[in-house]
Coordinates of C-alpha atoms in Angstrom, one line a residue:
M1143 CA 64.1 -45.5 31.2
F1144 CA 67.9 -46.6 30.9
Q1145 CA 70.2 -45.3 32.7
K1146 CA 72.9 -43.1 31.1
P1147 CA 76.4 -43.2 31.3
L1148 CA 78.7 -40.3 32.1
T1149 CA 80.9 -41.1 29.1
P1150 CA 78.9 -42.9 26.3
F1151 CA 79.9 -44.4 23.7
F1152 CA 78.5 -43.7 20.3
K1153 CA 78.3 -46.0 17.0
K1154 CA 79.7 -44.2 13.9
S1155 CA 78.3 -45.8 11.5
S1156 CA 74.7 -45.6 12.6
Y1157 CA 74.0 -42.3 11.2
W1158 CA 70.8 -41.6 12.6
L1159 CA 69.0 -38.6 11.7
F1160 CA 65.5 -40.7 14.2
F1161 CA 63.0 -38.3 12.2
A1162 CA 60.7 -41.0 12.4
I1163 CA 58.8 -44.4 13.3
S1164 CA 56.0 -42.9 13.0
L1165 CA 56.4 -38.7 12.2
S1166 CA 52.1 -38.2 12.6
Q1167 CA 52.4 -39.5 16.1
W1168 CA 54.1 -36.0 16.9
N1169 CA 51.7 -33.7 15.8
V1170 CA 53.6 -30.8 15.2
F1171 CA 53.9 -28.3 12.3
A1172 CA 57.1 -28.1 10.5
Q1173 CA 59.2 -25.8 8.7
T1174 CA 58.2 -25.7 4.6
S1175 CA 60.4 -22.6 4.1
Y1176 CA 63.4 -24.8 3.3
T1177 CA 65.7 -23.0 0.3
T1178 CA 65.1 -24.4 -3.0
D1179 CA 69.0 -22.8 -4.5
A1180 CA 70.2 -25.3 -6.7
K1181 CA 73.8 -24.8 -5.0
T1182 CA 72.8 -25.4 -2.1
L1183 CA 70.7 -28.0 -2.4
A1184 CA 73.7 -30.0 -4.4
K1185 CA 75.6 -29.6 -1.0
G1186 CA 72.5 -30.9 1.0
Q1187 CA 72.7 -34.0 -1.5
Q1188 CA 76.9 -34.5 -1.2
L1189 CA 76.6 -34.0 2.3
F1190 CA 73.6 -36.6 2.3
Q1191 CA 75.1 -39.2 0.9
A1192 CA 78.6 -39.1 2.8
N1193 CA 76.9 -38.9 6.5
C1194 CA 73.3 -40.6 6.0
S1195 CA 72.4 -42.8 3.0
T1196 CA 74.1 -45.6 5.0
C1197 CA 70.7 -45.6 7.1
H1198 CA 68.6 -43.7 4.9
N1199 CA 66.2 -43.2 1.9
F1200 CA 62.9 -41.6 0.9
L1201 CA 61.2 -45.0 -0.2
Q1202 CA 61.8 -47.8 2.5
K1203 CA 62.2 -47.9 6.5
G1204 CA 65.6 -49.7 6.8
I1205 CA 68.2 -49.5 9.5
G1206 CA 66.8 -45.9 9.8
P1207 CA 63.6 -44.8 9.2
S1208 CA 62.3 -43.1 5.9
L1209 CA 62.9 -39.6 5.4
E1210 CA 60.0 -39.2 3.2
R1211 CA 57.9 -36.6 5.5
A1212 CA 60.5 -35.8 7.9
T1213 CA 60.4 -32.7 7.0
T1214 CA 57.3 -31.7 6.8
E1215 CA 56.1 -32.8 10.1
L1216 CA 58.5 -32.3 12.0
P1217 CA 60.1 -28.8 13.2
A1218 CA 63.4 -27.3 11.8
D1219 CA 64.7 -26.6 14.7
W1220 CA 64.4 -29.7 16.6
L1221 CA 65.8 -31.5 13.4
K1222 CA 68.6 -29.4 13.2
K1223 CA 69.0 -30.0 17.2
V1224 CA 69.3 -34.2 16.7
V1225 CA 71.4 -33.4 13.6
H1226 CA 73.7 -31.7 15.2
N1227 CA 74.0 -33.3 18.7
A1228 CA 71.5 -36.3 19.3
P1229 CA 73.3 -37.6 22.0
E1230 CA 73.0 -34.2 23.7
V1231 CA 69.3 -33.7 22.2
L1232 CA 68.8 -37.6 24.1
A1233 CA 70.5 -37.2 27.5
S1234 CA 68.6 -33.4 27.8
G1235 CA 65.2 -36.0 28.4
D1236 CA 63.9 -34.8 25.1
A1237 CA 60.3 -36.6 24.8
R1238 CA 60.5 -37.6 21.5
M1239 CA 64.0 -38.5 21.1
T1240 CA 63.9 -40.4 24.5
K1241 CA 60.7 -42.9 22.4
L1242 CA 63.3 -42.9 19.4
F1243 CA 65.7 -44.1 21.1
E1244 CA 63.8 -47.0 23.6
D1245 CA 62.1 -48.0 19.7
Y1246 CA 65.6 -48.2 18.1
K1247 CA 67.9 -48.7 21.0
Q1248 CA 70.9 -47.0 19.8
V1249 CA 71.7 -43.5 18.8
M1250 CA 73.6 -41.5 16.1
P1251 CA 76.8 -40.1 17.2
P1252 CA 77.3 -36.2 17.1
F1253 CA 77.8 -34.8 14.0
T1254 CA 79.3 -31.4 15.9
Q1255 CA 81.8 -30.9 13.0
L1256 CA 79.1 -29.5 10.4
K1257 CA 78.5 -26.6 10.4
G1258 CA 74.8 -24.7 10.9
A1259 CA 74.7 -24.1 6.8
E1260 CA 75.9 -27.4 6.2
I1261 CA 72.7 -28.9 8.5
E1262 CA 70.6 -26.6 6.5
A1263 CA 72.0 -27.8 3.2
I1264 CA 71.3 -31.6 4.1
L1265 CA 67.3 -30.5 5.4
A1266 CA 66.5 -28.6 2.5
F1267 CA 67.7 -31.9 0.5
I1268 CA 66.0 -33.9 2.1
H1269 CA 62.7 -31.5 1.8
K1270 CA 63.2 -31.7 -1.8
N1271 CA 62.6 -35.2 -1.4
Q1272 CA 59.7 -35.5 0.3
K1273 CA 56.6 -37.4 -0.5
E1274 CA 53.0 -38.4 0.0
L1275 CA 51.3 -40.9 1.7
A1276 CA 49.5 -42.3 -1.1
R1277 CA 51.6 -45.9 -0.1
D1278 CA 49.8 -46.3 2.9
K1279 CA 47.2 -48.6 1.0
E1280 CA 49.6 -50.9 0.7
A1281 CA 49.6 -51.5 4.1
V1282 CA 46.4 -53.2 3.7
G1283 CA 46.6 -56.9 5.1
A1284 CA 49.2 -56.4 7.0
V1285 CA 50.3 -58.4 9.5
L1286 CA 51.1 -56.6 12.8
D1287 CA 52.8 -59.0 15.0
P1288 CA 54.2 -61.8 12.8
L1289 CA 55.6 -64.0 15.6
P1290 CA 53.8 -63.0 18.7
E1291 CA 55.2 -65.6 20.9
K1292 CA 58.0 -64.2 23.3
I1293 CA 61.4 -64.9 23.7
K1294 CA 61.6 -66.2 27.5
K1295 CA 64.2 -67.0 29.8
E1296 CA 64.4 -70.5 30.4
G1297 CA 67.0 -70.9 33.2
W1298 CA 69.8 -70.8 31.3
Q1299 CA 72.9 -69.1 32.6
M1300 CA 76.3 -68.2 31.8
K1301 CA 79.2 -67.0 32.4
L1302 CA 81.8 -64.9 30.6
R1303 CA 85.8 -63.7 31.6
Y1304 CA 86.6 -60.5 30.4
L1305 CA 90.1 -61.4 28.7
S1306 CA 90.9 -58.1 26.9
T1307 CA 90.4 -55.2 24.8
A1308 CA 91.3 -54.7 21.5
P1309 CA 94.0 -51.6 20.2
T1310 CA 91.7 -48.8 19.2
T1311 CA 91.8 -48.4 15.4
G1312 CA 89.2 -44.8 15.2
P1313 CA 89.1 -41.6 16.7
K1314 CA 85.7 -42.5 18.4
A1315 CA 83.3 -45.3 18.9
P1316 CA 83.1 -47.8 18.1
L1317 CA 87.1 -47.7 18.7
A1318 CA 87.5 -50.8 17.8
R1319 CA 85.1 -52.4 15.3
I1320 CA 86.6 -56.3 16.2
N1321 CA 84.2 -58.6 13.9
K1322 CA 85.5 -62.4 13.5
M1323 CA 87.5 -64.8 15.2
L1324 CA 88.9 -67.6 13.4
V1325 CA 91.5 -70.2 14.8
L1326 CA 94.1 -71.7 12.1
K1327 CA 95.1 -75.3 12.7
G1328 CA 98.6 -76.5 12.3
Q1329 CA 101.6 -78.1 14.7
K1330 CA 100.5 -75.7 17.1
D1331 CA 96.9 -74.0 16.5
R1332 CA 96.6 -70.2 16.7
V1333 CA 93.8 -67.7 17.0
F1334 CA 93.5 -64.8 14.7
V1335 CA 90.8 -61.4 15.2
S1336 CA 89.9 -59.0 12.4
D1337 CA 89.0 -55.0 12.6
L1338 CA 86.7 -53.9 10.4
Q1339 CA 89.2 -51.1 10.3
G1340 CA 91.9 -53.2 8.3
I1341 CA 93.6 -55.0 10.5
L1342 CA 94.3 -58.5 11.5
Y1343 CA 95.4 -59.9 14.5
E1344 CA 96.9 -62.9 16.4
L1345 CA 95.6 -63.0 19.6
I1346 CA 98.8 -64.0 21.8
N1347 CA 98.4 -64.7 25.3
N1348 CA 95.8 -62.0 25.3
Q1349 CA 98.0 -59.3 23.2
W1350 CA 96.6 -57.9 20.5
N1351 CA 99.5 -58.8 17.7
I1352 CA 99.2 -57.3 13.8
A1353 CA 99.3 -60.0 11.4
L1354 CA 98.0 -58.2 8.4
D1355 CA 97.7 -54.3 7.9
I1356 CA 95.1 -54.1 4.5
R1357 CA 95.3 -50.4 4.9
K1358 CA 99.1 -50.5 3.7
E1359 CA 98.3 -52.9 0.9
R1360 CA 95.5 -51.4 -1.1
P1361 CA 95.6 -47.1 -0.8
Q1362 CA 91.9 -47.3 -2.1
F1363 CA 90.7 -49.7 0.8
I1364 CA 87.9 -47.7 2.8
S1365 CA 86.4 -48.6 6.4
S1366 CA 83.5 -45.6 6.0
P1367 CA 80.4 -44.9 6.5
G1368 CA 80.5 -48.1 8.5
L1369 CA 78.0 -50.8 8.3
A1370 CA 80.7 -53.7 8.2
T1371 CA 82.8 -51.7 5.3
G1372 CA 86.3 -52.3 5.5
L1373 CA 88.0 -55.6 6.4
G1374 CA 84.6 -57.8 6.5
S1375 CA 86.3 -61.8 6.4
F1376 CA 89.0 -63.4 6.4
A1377 CA 89.9 -67.1 5.8
F1378 CA 93.0 -69.4 5.6
H1379 CA 93.3 -72.1 2.8
P1380 CA 93.1 -75.5 4.2
D1381 CA 96.2 -76.0 3.4
F1382 CA 97.4 -73.1 4.4
P1383 CA 100.6 -75.0 6.2
Q1384 CA 101.4 -75.7 2.9
N1385 CA 100.7 -72.9 0.6
G1386 CA 100.7 -69.9 2.6
L1387 CA 97.1 -68.4 1.4
L1388 CA 94.9 -65.9 3.1
Y1389 CA 91.8 -64.4 1.8
T1390 CA 90.2 -61.3 2.8
T1391 CA 87.4 -59.3 1.9
H1392 CA 87.8 -55.7 1.7
T1393 CA 86.0 -52.4 0.8
E1394 CA 87.2 -50.0 -1.7
K1395 CA 86.2 -46.6 -3.5
A1396 CA 83.5 -46.9 -6.4
N1397 CA 85.6 -47.5 -9.6
S1398 CA 88.9 -48.0 -8.0
A1399 CA 88.7 -50.6 -10.7
L1400 CA 86.6 -52.5 -13.4
A1401 CA 84.1 -54.6 -11.1
D1402 CA 83.8 -58.1 -12.0
F1403 CA 79.9 -58.6 -10.9
R1404 CA 78.5 -54.7 -12.0
Y1405 CA 74.8 -53.7 -12.9
A1406 CA 73.3 -50.8 -15.0
D1407 CA 75.3 -47.7 -15.8
S1408 CA 72.0 -45.9 -14.8
I1409 CA 72.5 -47.0 -11.4
K1410 CA 74.9 -45.8 -8.6
V1411 CA 78.2 -47.4 -7.5
T1412 CA 79.1 -46.4 -3.8
L1413 CA 81.3 -48.7 -3.2
Q1414 CA 83.1 -51.6 -4.2
W1415 CA 84.0 -55.6 -2.4
V1416 CA 87.3 -57.1 -2.9
V1417 CA 88.2 -61.0 -2.5
T1418 CA 92.2 -60.9 -2.4
E1419 CA 94.2 -63.9 -2.3
W1420 CA 97.2 -63.4 0.1
K1421 CA 100.5 -65.2 -0.3
I1422 CA 102.3 -65.2 2.8
A1423 CA 106.2 -65.9 2.6
N1424 CA 106.8 -66.0 6.3
S1425 CA 103.6 -67.6 7.8
G1426 CA 105.2 -68.8 11.0
T1427 CA 105.7 -65.7 12.4
I1428 CA 104.2 -62.1 12.4
P1429 CA 103.6 -59.6 10.9
F1430 CA 103.2 -61.4 7.7
S1431 CA 104.9 -60.7 4.5
V1432 CA 102.0 -60.5 1.5
K1433 CA 101.8 -60.8 -1.7
G1434 CA 98.3 -60.2 -3.3
R1435 CA 96.4 -61.4 -5.9
E1436 CA 92.6 -60.4 -6.6
L1437 CA 89.9 -62.9 -7.2
F1438 CA 86.9 -60.7 -7.9
R1439 CA 85.0 -57.5 -7.3
I1440 CA 81.5 -56.2 -7.3
N1441 CA 80.0 -53.5 -7.6
M1442 CA 77.4 -52.2 -4.5
V1443 CA 74.1 -49.7 -4.9
S1444 CA 74.7 -48.4 -0.7
P1445 CA 77.5 -49.2 2.0
I1446 CA 75.3 -51.8 3.6
H1447 CA 75.0 -55.3 2.9
G1448 CA 78.0 -56.1 1.6
M1449 CA 80.4 -59.5 1.5
Q1450 CA 80.4 -59.8 5.5
E1451 CA 81.5 -63.6 4.8
I1452 CA 83.9 -65.5 3.6
T1453 CA 84.6 -69.4 4.7
F1454 CA 85.9 -73.3 4.4
N1455 CA 84.0 -76.0 5.1
P1456 CA 85.5 -76.8 8.6
L1457 CA 84.1 -80.4 8.1
A1458 CA 85.6 -81.5 4.1
K1459 CA 88.4 -83.5 4.3
A1460 CA 91.0 -83.9 1.6
G1461 CA 90.0 -86.2 -1.4
D1462 CA 86.1 -84.5 -0.4
K1463 CA 85.1 -82.8 -3.3
E1464 CA 84.1 -79.7 -0.8
Y1465 CA 87.8 -80.0 0.1
G1466 CA 89.4 -76.1 -0.9
L1467 CA 85.8 -74.8 -1.9
M1468 CA 85.4 -71.4 -0.7
Y1469 CA 82.3 -69.9 0.4
I1470 CA 81.3 -66.3 0.3
G1471 CA 78.1 -64.5 1.8
I1472 CA 77.3 -61.7 -0.6
G1473 CA 74.2 -59.1 0.5
D1474 CA 71.8 -57.2 -2.0
G1475 CA 74.1 -54.2 -1.5
G1476 CA 70.8 -52.1 -0.2
A1477 CA 69.8 -52.6 -3.8
S1478 CA 66.0 -53.4 -2.9
E1479 CA 65.0 -50.8 -0.6
N1480 CA 67.1 -48.2 -2.8
G1481 CA 64.4 -49.4 -5.4
F1482 CA 66.2 -51.9 -7.5
P1483 CA 65.0 -55.1 -6.5
Q1484 CA 65.8 -56.4 -10.0
I1485 CA 69.7 -56.5 -9.3
C1486 CA 69.0 -58.9 -6.9
N1487 CA 66.2 -61.3 -7.9
S1488 CA 67.8 -63.9 -9.7
T1489 CA 71.0 -65.9 -10.5
N1490 CA 71.8 -63.5 -13.4
G1491 CA 72.8 -61.7 -10.5
A1492 CA 76.2 -62.0 -7.6
W1493 CA 74.1 -60.1 -5.1
S1494 CA 71.9 -61.6 -2.3
S1495 CA 73.9 -65.0 -2.9
V1496 CA 75.7 -67.2 -1.4
L1497 CA 79.2 -68.1 -3.7
R1498 CA 81.0 -71.2 -3.7
I1499 CA 84.3 -71.0 -5.8
D1500 CA 87.6 -72.7 -5.9
P1501 CA 90.2 -70.2 -5.6
L1502 CA 93.2 -71.7 -6.7
G1503 CA 91.2 -72.9 -10.3
T1504 CA 90.9 -70.7 -13.3
N1505 CA 87.8 -71.4 -15.5
S1506 CA 85.6 -68.4 -14.1
R1507 CA 85.0 -65.4 -16.6
N1508 CA 87.8 -63.5 -15.4
G1509 CA 90.2 -66.5 -15.4
R1510 CA 91.2 -65.8 -11.6
Y1511 CA 89.1 -69.1 -9.7
G1512 CA 87.5 -71.6 -10.3
I1513 CA 83.6 -73.1 -10.5
P1514 CA 83.4 -75.9 -9.4
E1515 CA 81.5 -78.2 -11.5
S1516 CA 79.6 -79.7 -8.3
N1517 CA 78.1 -76.1 -8.0
P1518 CA 74.4 -76.3 -8.8
F1519 CA 73.9 -74.1 -11.8
A1520 CA 77.6 -75.1 -13.1
N1521 CA 76.3 -76.6 -16.4
A1522 CA 73.8 -73.8 -16.8
T1523 CA 73.2 -72.6 -20.9
S1524 CA 72.0 -69.3 -20.2
P1525 CA 74.9 -66.8 -20.6
T1526 CA 73.3 -64.6 -18.0
T1527 CA 73.7 -67.1 -15.1
V1528 CA 76.5 -66.7 -12.3
K1529 CA 77.5 -70.0 -12.2
E1530 CA 79.3 -69.0 -8.6
V1531 CA 76.0 -68.7 -7.1
F1532 CA 75.5 -72.0 -4.7
C1533 CA 72.1 -70.8 -3.0
R1534 CA 70.8 -67.6 -3.1
G1535 CA 67.6 -65.2 -1.5
F1536 CA 69.1 -63.3 1.1
R1537 CA 68.7 -60.1 2.3
N1538 CA 72.1 -60.0 4.5
P1539 CA 73.6 -63.6 4.8
N1540 CA 76.3 -62.1 7.1
R1541 CA 77.6 -65.3 8.7
I1542 CA 77.8 -68.9 7.6
A1543 CA 78.8 -71.5 10.2
W1544 CA 79.0 -75.8 10.2
S1545 CA 77.6 -77.9 13.3
P1546 CA 79.2 -80.7 14.2
D1547 CA 77.0 -83.0 12.5
G1548 CA 77.4 -80.9 9.0
K1549 CA 74.5 -78.9 8.5
M1550 CA 75.5 -75.6 7.0
L1551 CA 73.6 -72.5 9.2
I1552 CA 73.5 -69.0 7.4
T1553 CA 72.3 -66.1 9.4
D1554 CA 70.0 -63.9 7.2
I1555 CA 69.6 -59.7 8.7
G1556 CA 65.8 -59.1 7.8
Q1557 CA 64.4 -55.6 7.2
T1558 CA 62.1 -54.2 9.6
N1559 CA 60.3 -57.5 10.6
I1560 CA 62.7 -61.0 10.4
E1561 CA 65.6 -61.7 11.0
E1562 CA 66.1 -65.8 10.4
L1563 CA 68.5 -68.8 10.3
N1564 CA 68.7 -70.7 7.0
L1565 CA 69.3 -74.6 6.2
G1566 CA 72.5 -73.8 3.1
K1567 CA 71.3 -76.1 0.5
A1568 CA 72.7 -76.4 -2.8
G1569 CA 70.3 -74.4 -5.6
A1570 CA 67.8 -73.5 -3.1
D1571 CA 66.0 -69.8 -2.7
Y1572 CA 65.4 -68.5 0.5
G1573 CA 63.0 -65.4 -1.0
W1574 CA 64.8 -62.5 -0.9
P1575 CA 63.6 -59.8 -2.3
D1576 CA 60.0 -61.1 -2.1
R1577 CA 60.3 -62.6 1.0
E1578 CA 61.2 -62.3 4.9
G1579 CA 61.1 -65.3 6.6
T1580 CA 58.0 -66.7 6.6
F1581 CA 56.4 -64.1 5.3
V1582 CA 55.4 -62.4 1.8
I1583 CA 57.3 -59.0 1.3
N1584 CA 56.6 -56.7 -1.5
P1585 CA 60.2 -55.5 -2.9
R1586 CA 58.0 -52.6 -4.8
G1587 CA 55.5 -51.0 -1.8
R1588 CA 56.3 -50.9 1.7
M1589 CA 59.0 -52.7 2.7
D1590 CA 58.1 -52.7 6.3
K1591 CA 55.2 -55.0 5.7
V1592 CA 55.0 -58.2 5.6
F1593 CA 52.2 -60.2 4.7
P1594 CA 50.6 -63.8 4.8
L1595 CA 52.2 -66.3 2.7
P1596 CA 49.6 -67.0 -0.6
A1597 CA 48.2 -70.6 -0.1
N1598 CA 48.6 -71.5 -3.6
E1599 CA 52.1 -71.1 -3.6
L1600 CA 54.1 -73.7 -5.8
A1601 CA 56.2 -76.1 -3.1
Q1602 CA 59.7 -75.9 -3.0
K1603 CA 59.5 -72.9 -4.9
Y1604 CA 61.2 -71.3 -1.9
T1605 CA 63.3 -72.4 1.3
Y1606 CA 62.2 -71.4 4.7
P1607 CA 64.1 -70.6 7.5
I1608 CA 64.8 -73.5 10.3
M1609 CA 64.6 -70.4 13.0
Q1610 CA 63.5 -67.1 13.2
Y1611 CA 62.4 -64.6 15.3
D1612 CA 60.6 -60.9 14.8
H1613 CA 61.6 -56.9 15.5
D1614 CA 60.0 -57.1 19.0
E1615 CA 62.8 -59.2 20.0
G1616 CA 66.1 -58.1 18.2
K1617 CA 66.4 -55.9 15.1
A1618 CA 70.1 -57.7 13.2
I1619 CA 70.8 -61.6 14.5
G1620 CA 74.4 -61.5 15.3
G1621 CA 75.3 -65.3 14.2
G1622 CA 76.6 -67.8 15.8
F1623 CA 78.0 -71.4 16.6
V1624 CA 77.1 -74.9 18.1
Y1625 CA 79.3 -75.3 21.1
Q1626 CA 82.0 -78.3 20.3
G1627 CA 84.3 -77.5 23.3
K1628 CA 84.3 -79.6 26.3
A1629 CA 85.1 -77.3 29.7
N1630 CA 81.2 -76.7 29.5
P1631 CA 79.1 -80.3 29.2
D1632 CA 75.7 -78.4 29.6
L1633 CA 76.3 -76.2 26.3
Q1634 CA 76.3 -79.0 24.2
G1635 CA 74.9 -79.6 20.8
K1636 CA 73.4 -76.0 21.6
Y1637 CA 73.3 -73.0 19.2
V1638 CA 74.4 -69.8 20.6
F1639 CA 73.8 -66.5 18.6
T1640 CA 73.7 -63.0 19.5
D1641 CA 71.2 -59.9 18.5
I1642 CA 73.4 -57.1 17.1
N1643 CA 71.0 -54.0 18.1
N1644 CA 70.0 -54.6 21.9
G1645 CA 72.9 -57.3 22.5
R1646 CA 70.5 -60.0 24.1
V1647 CA 72.2 -63.6 24.0
F1648 CA 70.6 -66.5 22.7
L1649 CA 70.1 -70.2 22.0
A1650 CA 68.4 -72.6 19.9
E1651 CA 69.1 -76.7 20.2
N1652 CA 70.8 -78.0 17.0
A1653 CA 68.8 -80.7 17.2
Q1654 CA 65.7 -79.0 16.3
F1655 CA 67.0 -77.4 13.2
V1656 CA 64.9 -79.4 10.4
Q1657 CA 63.7 -78.0 7.4
G1658 CA 60.3 -77.2 7.5
K1659 CA 60.3 -76.3 11.3
S1660 CA 61.3 -73.4 13.3
A1661 CA 63.7 -74.1 16.0
H1662 CA 62.3 -73.1 19.7
I1663 CA 64.6 -69.9 21.0
Q1664 CA 65.7 -69.2 24.7
E1665 CA 67.5 -66.1 25.7
V1666 CA 70.6 -66.9 28.2
E1667 CA 71.5 -64.7 30.8
L1668 CA 75.3 -63.1 31.6
L1669 CA 76.9 -62.7 34.4
I1670 CA 80.3 -61.4 33.6
D1671 CA 83.6 -61.9 36.2
G1672 CA 80.2 -63.1 38.3
K1673 CA 78.0 -60.0 38.2
P1674 CA 74.7 -59.9 36.2
A1675 CA 75.1 -58.2 33.0
D1676 CA 73.1 -56.5 30.1
F1677 CA 75.2 -55.8 27.1
F1678 CA 72.1 -52.8 26.2
Q1679 CA 72.4 -51.9 29.1
L1680 CA 76.2 -51.9 30.1
L1681 CA 76.9 -50.0 26.5
S1682 CA 73.7 -48.2 26.2
P1683 CA 72.9 -45.7 24.2
A1684 CA 75.7 -47.3 22.3
K1685 CA 74.6 -50.5 19.5
P1686 CA 76.6 -53.4 22.1
D1687 CA 77.2 -55.2 18.6
P1688 CA 78.4 -58.6 20.6
H1689 CA 79.4 -61.6 18.3
I1690 CA 80.1 -65.1 19.3
G1691 CA 83.4 -66.4 18.5
V1692 CA 85.3 -69.5 18.6
G1693 CA 89.0 -69.9 19.9
L1694 CA 91.1 -72.5 21.5
D1695 CA 89.9 -76.4 21.7
N1696 CA 86.9 -75.0 20.3
E1697 CA 85.4 -72.9 23.4
M1698 CA 83.5 -70.3 22.8
Y1699 CA 84.5 -66.3 22.9
V1700 CA 82.2 -63.2 22.5
F1701 CA 82.9 -59.4 21.7
T1702 CA 81.6 -56.3 21.8
K1703 CA 82.2 -54.0 18.8
A1704 CA 81.2 -51.2 20.9
D1705 CA 84.0 -50.9 23.4
G1706 CA 86.3 -53.4 22.0
K1707 CA 86.3 -55.8 24.9
L1708 CA 86.8 -59.6 24.2
Y1709 CA 85.5 -62.3 26.7
Q1710 CA 85.6 -66.2 27.5
V1711 CA 82.5 -68.2 28.4
V1712 CA 83.7 -70.0 31.3
G1713 CA 80.8 -71.8 32.7
F1714 CA 77.1 -72.4 31.6
S1715 CA 74.6 -74.1 33.3
R1716 CA 71.0 -74.1 35.1
K1717 CA 70.4 -71.5 37.3
A1718 CA 69.7 -72.5 40.7
K1719 CA 65.9 -72.4 41.9

């Protein structure tokens, strides 16, 4: 049993209703007399979409459990209490909530602002969408434990030193959604950190100084309902000292403008992701004085799996074909688990892909950026091919990094079974939505189940991960970097990464990242300011959401969204026996 802090932090973006992992295990008689009043159902649908749809639907178990049998198998009084104040139910020792917390490692925030009639409307809408158990037969032949070998601690110990806490940008936890750290190279290197709420900071002597507030520049900007919406990523052009160009991705309200990448009008648009080029007039000082130019925007089915990464290859030199080309990771937008896998299953769409563009070019369809001649589909003759695609087949390519020996490393957050790291390769297809890791998944069936690969699969049809772990170990890979600093020599050559959900820190050897094999993963023990620490226990019951960053002199940092704290890695060694 975990220790519950007196003043817990709650992840606003985790709209967990916690209605079921396996609802039938509770064997309860549920209320079936929910109202069918049309106005109440319409209100419930509106409230559900605003507060719950980020994590839940009636088709798949994803970020949150599927709700297809929630109201038919769980008591109404319990459901009302959970929606109203889940942390309070958990703190009371409720057995069902305790089991759900132990399985999901997080709890939804309190929705005490919702009135009783509003909660009843939400439950009525959920009840209207209850489904039968017919899909259970689709689980026949599923792999019950995809990767049975456990990740172990093998003696490595990492020492962290607390540096500072980011400014509060939200009314409730997570108070600071710090998301990415990046060093701007120049005569004097500078460190920048972004907050999903829309602020880019320059970190000077551990002080957080606002460099750009996108909320003031883009009135349609939104950072809710969470789950990486907001200021998704940022990158400086390699020639920034000369041209002063900064690039960002951010979310805006649905239909804020006509999207460059869109799907059938019959499918709902929840929000749009936008790539912007900012011309900075005073690059040597902050706050920046900027003028923005939109490169493109893309529609999304749901608020999840958006555009969480843009980056330039840091190894490319002036004169290289790679130099100045920007990589953009775009997830499936929740299309697959919401019943629209056709949106993200080919090069006819930009979703589930890593794009590569020349932001200074003009030969794209909208004329605002360029498509490099070296792109694998640049010469495609089909008018529907998205020539910007570098590689595809990802559910959520949330981080892209390069190893010192030139490997492009792409992390992909999985559905309900596999987290993976992929070796980026031009033209490759990594399988989503038909593959999850080295397993088959059925995007038109139960996506919480995986199956063995077919014996007659065509060679090279899909490119499989160079590292993977299953959901016994964690539920969302946070990405990482191969250490290249000098202060911690034992860390050289090791790829350090995290799991967002349970806060564990892992490592693998860069030398083992070879296509066709899966690298060995080890867990790292943590010391914070000299004391043994565990992010999950430290921040429970919030989702700790730790991320790895690289700062000055290529030294490594760790920051946690749950509390906005920034740490530096100040030691790494084998633990004394």
